[in-house]
Amino acid sequence: MSQRNIAGTDQLTAATETDDCPLPEVLALIGGKWSAQVLVELGRGPRRFTQLERAIEGISRRMLTLSLRDLERSGLVTRTVYPDAPPRVEYATTALIDEIREPLEALSAWARHAAPAITAARQAFDEGRREA
Amino acid sequence: MSQRNIAGTDQLTAATETDDCPLPEVLALIGGKWSAQVLVELGRGPRRFTQLERAIEGISRRMLTLSLRDLERSGLVTRTVYPDAPPRVEYATTALIDEIREPLEALSAWARHAAPAITAARQAFDEGRREA
DNA sequence: CAGCATCCGGGTCGATACTG
DNA sequence: CAGTATCGACCCGGATGCTG
């Protein structure tokens, strides 16, 4: 909390003091290996299945399907089938996501900015272990 | 980031358009089953090993050790041993965490606020599947 | 095109027992 | 008190092959 705003402390207290903090559930939902990337990609606009598959790089059909199903089931993503031939399915984000996008991006920004420090810390830690 | 600043859109674009978005790495670090809760608990102040073990509820010694090691290795947590008998070890957060606390709390706030909608969506989805 | 079914290897996690 | 060591169950996730 670099710029500790006035109301920030209350927020912090609220989020920190409740013991039924549902953070684990969110992380279970978007903390999977691919869910976050699917969300990010869909945040750029509606996408078709194969579009996502190509955009995400490294994801398998299976995992993409599972991730999409989970997100759809949880109401974060909609799935619309157009009765065309060949079949066409479009995925899009729901309003629920609009409110999580900012925190997610803040997290992503932190990741970019903290990455060097983390890498350095790990190297230092590992070297310390080796000479011990 | 409750107060959406003017540059917010740029942040969004920056976080969304880069393809080397390191979100997965962050999630790998704090997305584990226990790491987030450890961070939250340590956010309340320095804690000893057994204190954490009792506070977190359901965590095993093994998982607590592994989580703490990973966080320590990544520079998010410090571990200080006091040469006492009986042994005494204290864990605390580092400055790196101060900057991730806000996003984490925003996420937690979203979780609390979105939980009902998510639960409802899941029930609706599951019922739809059953009658199909 | 957009999936589902199946198999299978590896890593995660919990339980338990032991140590400085 | 603050861990480590070992074992085993489980689940995630990749590879492959088959459908409407």
Tab-separated table of C-alpha atoms (C1' of nucleotides) in Angstrom:
chain	number	residue	atom	x	y	z
A	1	MET	CA	0.000	0.000	0.000
A	2	SER	CA	2.264	2.717	-1.254
A	3	GLN	CA	-0.275	5.515	-1.140
A	4	ARG	CA	-2.272	4.636	1.933
A	5	ASN	CA	-5.495	6.517	1.320
A	6	ILE	CA	-7.792	7.548	4.103
A	7	ALA	CA	-10.418	4.931	3.518
A	8	GLY	CA	-7.817	2.334	2.699
A	9	THR	CA	-7.337	1.333	6.263
A	10	ASP	CA	-10.980	0.457	6.683
A	11	GLN	CA	-10.922	-1.591	3.526
A	12	LEU	CA	-7.855	-3.361	4.753
A	13	THR	CA	-9.357	-4.039	8.110
A	14	ALA	CA	-12.570	-5.264	6.583
A	15	ALA	CA	-10.819	-7.608	4.227
A	16	THR	CA	-8.316	-8.733	6.792
A	17	GLU	CA	-10.298	-9.186	9.957
A	18	THR	CA	-13.132	-11.291	8.689
A	19	ASP	CA	-12.230	-14.903	9.038
A	20	ASP	CA	-14.607	-16.078	6.353
A	21	CYS	CA	-12.527	-14.242	3.806
A	22	PRO	CA	-13.491	-15.894	0.519
A	23	LEU	CA	-10.184	-15.210	-1.140
A	24	PRO	CA	-9.441	-18.926	-1.473
A	25	GLU	CA	-12.610	-19.456	-3.476
A	26	VAL	CA	-11.744	-16.734	-5.961
A	27	LEU	CA	-8.307	-18.126	-6.351
A	28	ALA	CA	-9.743	-21.562	-6.899
A	29	LEU	CA	-11.854	-20.088	-9.665
A	30	ILE	CA	-9.324	-17.928	-11.473
A	31	GLY	CA	-6.175	-19.415	-10.004
A	32	GLY	CA	-6.116	-22.357	-12.346
A	33	LYS	CA	-3.443	-22.611	-14.935
A	34	TRP	CA	-5.512	-21.103	-17.756
A	35	SER	CA	-8.612	-19.377	-16.396
A	36	ALA	CA	-6.925	-16.034	-15.927
A	37	GLN	CA	-5.583	-16.010	-19.454
A	38	VAL	CA	-8.955	-16.955	-20.834
A	39	LEU	CA	-10.462	-14.062	-18.913
A	40	VAL	CA	-7.830	-11.667	-20.169
A	41	GLU	CA	-8.330	-12.740	-23.747
A	42	LEU	CA	-12.096	-12.539	-23.498
A	43	GLY	CA	-11.690	-9.128	-21.922
A	44	ARG	CA	-10.538	-7.885	-25.310
A	45	GLY	CA	-13.831	-8.862	-26.851
A	46	PRO	CA	-15.998	-11.867	-27.725
A	47	ARG	CA	-14.045	-14.795	-29.102
A	48	ARG	CA	-14.765	-18.088	-30.760
A	49	PHE	CA	-13.387	-21.367	-29.490
A	50	THR	CA	-10.609	-21.722	-31.994
A	51	GLN	CA	-9.711	-18.071	-31.659
A	52	LEU	CA	-9.106	-18.611	-27.981
A	53	GLU	CA	-7.199	-21.787	-28.645
A	54	ARG	CA	-4.820	-19.978	-30.961
A	55	ALA	CA	-4.535	-16.866	-28.807
A	56	ILE	CA	-3.618	-18.576	-25.587
A	57	GLU	CA	-0.621	-20.540	-26.770
A	58	GLY	CA	0.028	-23.849	-25.189
A	59	ILE	CA	-3.492	-24.577	-24.060
A	60	SER	CA	-5.064	-27.850	-25.137
A	61	ARG	CA	-8.608	-28.273	-26.380
A	62	ARG	CA	-9.436	-30.157	-23.249
A	63	MET	CA	-8.189	-27.510	-20.855
A	64	LEU	CA	-9.805	-24.715	-22.816
A	65	THR	CA	-13.101	-26.554	-22.717
A	66	LEU	CA	-12.845	-27.220	-18.996
A	67	SER	CA	-11.839	-23.657	-18.193
A	68	LEU	CA	-14.656	-22.222	-20.272
A	69	ARG	CA	-17.171	-24.586	-18.700
A	70	ASP	CA	-16.128	-23.603	-15.220
A	71	LEU	CA	-16.246	-19.904	-16.003
A	72	GLU	CA	-19.587	-20.296	-17.728
A	73	ARG	CA	-20.971	-22.285	-14.844
A	74	SER	CA	-19.887	-19.596	-12.418
A	75	GLY	CA	-21.528	-16.874	-14.459
A	76	LEU	CA	-18.371	-15.083	-15.549
A	77	VAL	CA	-18.667	-16.054	-19.185
A	78	THR	CA	-21.526	-16.566	-21.610
A	79	ARG	CA	-21.631	-19.172	-24.348
A	80	THR	CA	-23.819	-18.580	-27.397
A	81	VAL	CA	-24.271	-21.108	-30.158
A	82	TYR	CA	-25.175	-19.868	-33.611
A	83	PRO	CA	-27.074	-22.465	-35.643
A	84	ASP	CA	-24.738	-22.290	-38.593
A	85	ALA	CA	-22.892	-24.802	-40.620
A	86	PRO	CA	-20.098	-25.097	-39.790
A	87	PRO	CA	-21.026	-24.645	-36.131
A	88	ARG	CA	-20.096	-21.384	-34.522
A	89	VAL	CA	-19.840	-20.683	-30.798
A	90	GLU	CA	-18.981	-17.381	-29.232
A	91	TYR	CA	-17.786	-16.716	-25.741
A	92	ALA	CA	-18.009	-13.363	-24.008
A	93	THR	CA	-17.595	-11.919	-20.559
A	94	THR	CA	-20.504	-10.991	-18.328
A	95	ALA	CA	-21.030	-7.938	-16.160
A	96	LEU	CA	-19.626	-9.844	-13.195
A	97	ILE	CA	-16.211	-9.625	-14.745
A	98	ASP	CA	-16.205	-5.898	-15.191
A	99	GLU	CA	-15.730	-5.521	-11.468
A	100	ILE	CA	-12.926	-7.997	-11.156
A	101	ARG	CA	-10.984	-6.687	-14.103
A	102	GLU	CA	-9.426	-3.827	-12.189
A	103	PRO	CA	-8.086	-5.926	-9.319
A	104	LEU	CA	-6.801	-8.431	-11.833
A	105	GLU	CA	-4.980	-5.757	-13.734
A	106	ALA	CA	-3.576	-4.309	-10.542
A	107	LEU	CA	-2.255	-7.745	-9.757
A	108	SER	CA	-0.798	-8.030	-13.215
A	109	ALA	CA	0.832	-4.618	-12.896
A	110	TRP	CA	2.331	-5.641	-9.584
A	111	ALA	CA	3.636	-8.800	-11.160
A	112	ARG	CA	5.447	-6.908	-13.891
A	113	HIS	CA	6.919	-4.437	-11.466
A	114	ALA	CA	7.882	-6.963	-8.801
A	115	ALA	CA	9.218	-9.642	-11.097
A	116	PRO	CA	12.867	-8.519	-10.960
A	117	ALA	CA	12.876	-8.343	-7.175
A	118	ILE	CA	11.296	-11.760	-6.922
A	119	THR	CA	13.779	-13.304	-9.322
A	120	ALA	CA	16.672	-11.748	-7.432
A	121	ALA	CA	15.290	-12.935	-4.109
A	122	ARG	CA	15.001	-16.474	-5.418
A	123	GLN	CA	18.518	-16.543	-6.760
A	124	ALA	CA	19.890	-15.196	-3.491
A	125	PHE	CA	17.883	-17.733	-1.527
A	126	ASP	CA	18.981	-20.642	-3.676
A	127	GLU	CA	22.622	-19.633	-3.562
A	128	GLY	CA	22.455	-19.317	0.189
A	129	ARG	CA	21.056	-22.835	0.378
A	130	ARG	CA	23.740	-24.274	-1.840
A	131	GLU	CA	26.677	-23.011	0.164
A	132	ALA	CA	25.021	-24.143	3.368
B	1	MET	CA	-7.996	0.898	-7.023
B	2	SER	CA	-11.490	1.804	-5.961
B	3	GLN	CA	-10.968	5.353	-7.154
B	4	ARG	CA	-10.493	4.837	-10.870
B	5	ASN	CA	-7.849	7.354	-11.779
B	6	ILE	CA	-7.636	9.122	-15.087
B	7	ALA	CA	-4.849	6.955	-16.342
B	8	GLY	CA	-6.833	3.844	-15.527
B	9	THR	CA	-7.657	3.151	-19.110
B	10	ASP	CA	-4.025	3.141	-20.085
B	11	GLN	CA	-3.289	0.765	-17.277
B	12	LEU	CA	-6.025	-1.488	-18.558
B	13	THR	CA	-4.741	-1.377	-22.076
B	14	ALA	CA	-1.201	-1.960	-20.941
B	15	ALA	CA	-2.146	-4.919	-18.816
B	16	THR	CA	-4.409	-6.364	-21.449
B	17	GLU	CA	-2.517	-5.876	-24.652
B	18	THR	CA	0.858	-7.164	-23.677
B	19	ASP	CA	1.106	-10.817	-24.432
B	20	ASP	CA	3.811	-11.496	-21.892
B	21	CYS	CA	1.347	-10.674	-19.172
B	22	PRO	CA	2.874	-12.268	-16.078
B	23	LEU	CA	-0.426	-12.901	-14.395
B	24	PRO	CA	0.128	-16.653	-14.445
B	25	GLU	CA	3.323	-16.308	-12.458
B	26	VAL	CA	1.644	-14.304	-9.718
B	27	LEU	CA	-1.139	-16.806	-9.552
B	28	ALA	CA	1.362	-19.601	-9.321
B	29	LEU	CA	2.917	-17.823	-6.368
B	30	ILE	CA	-0.153	-16.780	-4.406
B	31	GLY	CA	-2.682	-18.985	-6.117
B	32	GLY	CA	-1.788	-22.053	-4.168
B	33	LYS	CA	-4.218	-23.471	-1.712
B	34	TRP	CA	-2.715	-21.765	1.332
B	35	SER	CA	-0.352	-18.987	0.279
B	36	ALA	CA	-3.006	-16.309	0.170
B	37	GLN	CA	-4.276	-17.140	3.625
B	38	VAL	CA	-0.753	-17.130	4.984
B	39	LEU	CA	-0.253	-13.709	3.446
B	40	VAL	CA	-3.496	-12.412	4.884
B	41	GLU	CA	-2.667	-13.694	8.345
B	42	LEU	CA	0.843	-12.281	8.222
B	43	GLY	CA	-0.646	-9.008	7.026
B	44	ARG	CA	-2.078	-8.609	10.503
B	45	GLY	CA	1.371	-8.645	11.991
B	46	PRO	CA	4.367	-10.919	12.596
B	47	ARG	CA	3.444	-14.438	13.583
B	48	ARG	CA	5.159	-17.516	14.890
B	49	PHE	CA	4.901	-20.880	13.221
B	50	THR	CA	2.373	-22.385	15.589
B	51	GLN	CA	0.364	-19.194	15.623
B	52	LEU	CA	-0.062	-19.471	11.888
B	53	GLU	CA	-0.855	-23.151	12.138
B	54	ARG	CA	-3.681	-22.458	14.567
B	55	ALA	CA	-4.944	-19.386	12.749
B	56	ILE	CA	-5.281	-20.906	9.348
B	57	GLU	CA	-7.493	-23.848	10.203
B	58	GLY	CA	-7.074	-26.983	8.248
B	59	ILE	CA	-3.507	-26.415	7.149
B	60	SER	CA	-1.006	-29.126	7.917
B	61	ARG	CA	2.503	-28.550	9.246
B	62	ARG	CA	3.848	-29.710	5.960
B	63	MET	CA	1.808	-27.332	3.816
B	64	LEU	CA	2.490	-24.412	6.129
B	65	THR	CA	6.205	-25.097	5.908
B	66	LEU	CA	6.135	-25.383	2.128
B	67	SER	CA	4.060	-22.237	1.695
B	68	LEU	CA	6.296	-20.241	4.007
B	69	ARG	CA	9.422	-21.500	2.262
B	70	ASP	CA	8.110	-20.501	-1.116
B	71	LEU	CA	7.057	-17.060	0.074
B	72	GLU	CA	10.360	-16.584	1.851
B	73	ARG	CA	12.284	-17.703	-1.185
B	74	SER	CA	10.405	-15.229	-3.342
B	75	GLY	CA	11.110	-12.379	-0.968
B	76	LEU	CA	7.564	-11.806	0.224
B	77	VAL	CA	8.159	-13.046	3.730
B	78	THR	CA	11.056	-12.909	6.176
B	79	ARG	CA	11.971	-15.644	8.611
B	80	THR	CA	13.873	-14.732	11.764
B	81	VAL	CA	15.127	-17.292	14.262
B	82	TYR	CA	15.641	-16.223	17.852
B	83	PRO	CA	18.272	-18.314	19.656
B	84	ASP	CA	16.002	-19.190	22.537
B	85	ALA	CA	15.042	-22.378	24.256
B	86	PRO	CA	12.475	-23.414	23.322
B	87	PRO	CA	13.180	-22.321	19.752
B	88	ARG	CA	11.287	-19.344	18.462
B	89	VAL	CA	10.813	-18.335	14.828
B	90	GLU	CA	8.935	-15.328	13.598
B	91	TYR	CA	7.567	-14.685	10.149
B	92	ALA	CA	6.730	-11.254	8.796
B	93	THR	CA	5.865	-9.631	5.521
B	94	THR	CA	8.340	-7.614	3.493
B	95	ALA	CA	7.911	-4.331	1.669
B	96	LEU	CA	7.160	-6.245	-1.527
B	97	ILE	CA	3.833	-7.230	-0.079
B	98	ASP	CA	2.701	-3.735	0.750
B	99	GLU	CA	2.118	-3.128	-2.916
B	100	ILE	CA	0.195	-6.287	-3.567
B	101	ARG	CA	-2.031	-5.941	-0.542
B	102	GLU	CA	-4.414	-3.536	-2.218
B	103	PRO	CA	-5.080	-5.685	-5.295
B	104	LEU	CA	-5.477	-8.680	-3.044
B	105	GLU	CA	-8.022	-6.897	-0.918
B	106	ALA	CA	-9.847	-5.659	-3.968
B	107	LEU	CA	-10.036	-9.243	-5.112
B	108	SER	CA	-11.265	-10.335	-1.725
B	109	ALA	CA	-13.873	-7.581	-1.710
B	110	TRP	CA	-15.057	-8.671	-5.124
B	111	ALA	CA	-15.263	-12.231	-3.911
B	112	ARG	CA	-17.483	-11.305	-1.013
B	113	HIS	CA	-19.706	-9.178	-3.159
B	114	ALA	CA	-19.918	-11.596	-6.086
B	115	ALA	CA	-20.285	-14.790	-4.097
B	116	PRO	CA	-24.105	-14.858	-4.134
B	117	ALA	CA	-24.278	-14.294	-7.873
B	118	ILE	CA	-21.716	-17.004	-8.486
B	119	THR	CA	-23.527	-19.485	-6.283
B	120	ALA	CA	-26.806	-18.722	-8.002
B	121	ALA	CA	-25.232	-19.053	-11.425
B	122	ARG	CA	-23.809	-22.445	-10.518
B	123	GLN	CA	-27.095	-23.768	-9.226
B	124	ALA	CA	-28.913	-22.569	-12.324
B	125	PHE	CA	-26.268	-24.134	-14.554
B	126	ASP	CA	-26.344	-27.448	-12.727
B	127	GLU	CA	-30.122	-27.617	-12.776
B	128	GLY	CA	-30.165	-26.843	-16.457
B	129	ARG	CA	-27.757	-29.701	-17.045
B	130	ARG	CA	-29.807	-32.148	-15.025
B	131	GLU	CA	-33.050	-31.636	-16.877
B	132	ALA	CA	-31.240	-31.825	-20.195
C	1	DC	C1'	-15.584	-26.099	-36.072
C	2	DA	C1'	-16.289	-27.233	-31.419
C	3	DG	C1'	-16.142	-30.246	-28.652
C	4	DC	C1'	-16.269	-35.136	-25.612
C	5	DA	C1'	-14.093	-39.775	-24.061
C	6	DT	C1'	-10.214	-42.116	-22.545
C	7	DC	C1'	-5.784	-43.039	-20.848
C	8	DC	C1'	-1.957	-41.906	-18.134
C	9	DG	C1'	2.124	-39.508	-15.894
C	10	DG	C1'	3.477	-36.025	-12.520
C	11	DG	C1'	2.781	-33.023	-9.062
C	12	DT	C1'	-0.064	-31.526	-4.994
C	13	DC	C1'	-1.744	-32.346	-0.779
C	14	DG	C1'	-2.890	-34.816	3.583
C	15	DA	C1'	-1.690	-38.179	7.259
C	16	DT	C1'	1.583	-39.939	10.046
C	17	DA	C1'	5.835	-40.512	12.385
C	18	DC	C1'	10.181	-38.785	13.843
C	19	DT	C1'	13.940	-34.893	15.336
C	20	DG	C1'	16.896	-30.775	17.272
D	1	DC	C1'	8.453	-25.300	19.452
D	2	DA	C1'	9.447	-25.712	14.760
D	3	DG	C1'	10.201	-28.236	11.794
D	4	DT	C1'	11.799	-32.811	8.432
D	5	DA	C1'	10.837	-37.472	6.200
D	6	DT	C1'	8.158	-40.707	4.024
D	7	DC	C1'	4.163	-42.748	1.993
D	8	DG	C1'	0.112	-42.784	-0.616
D	9	DA	C1'	-4.317	-40.853	-2.509
D	10	DC	C1'	-5.979	-37.733	-5.541
D	11	DC	C1'	-6.475	-34.514	-9.144
D	12	DC	C1'	-4.654	-31.558	-12.695
D	13	DG	C1'	-3.343	-31.377	-17.015
D	14	DG	C1'	-1.326	-33.255	-21.636
D	15	DA	C1'	-1.845	-36.521	-25.622
D	16	DT	C1'	-4.645	-38.838	-28.585
D	17	DG	C1'	-8.639	-40.337	-31.052
D	18	DC	C1'	-13.487	-39.902	-32.200
D	19	DT	C1'	-18.141	-37.207	-33.171
D	20	DG	C1'	-22.159	-33.836	-34.878
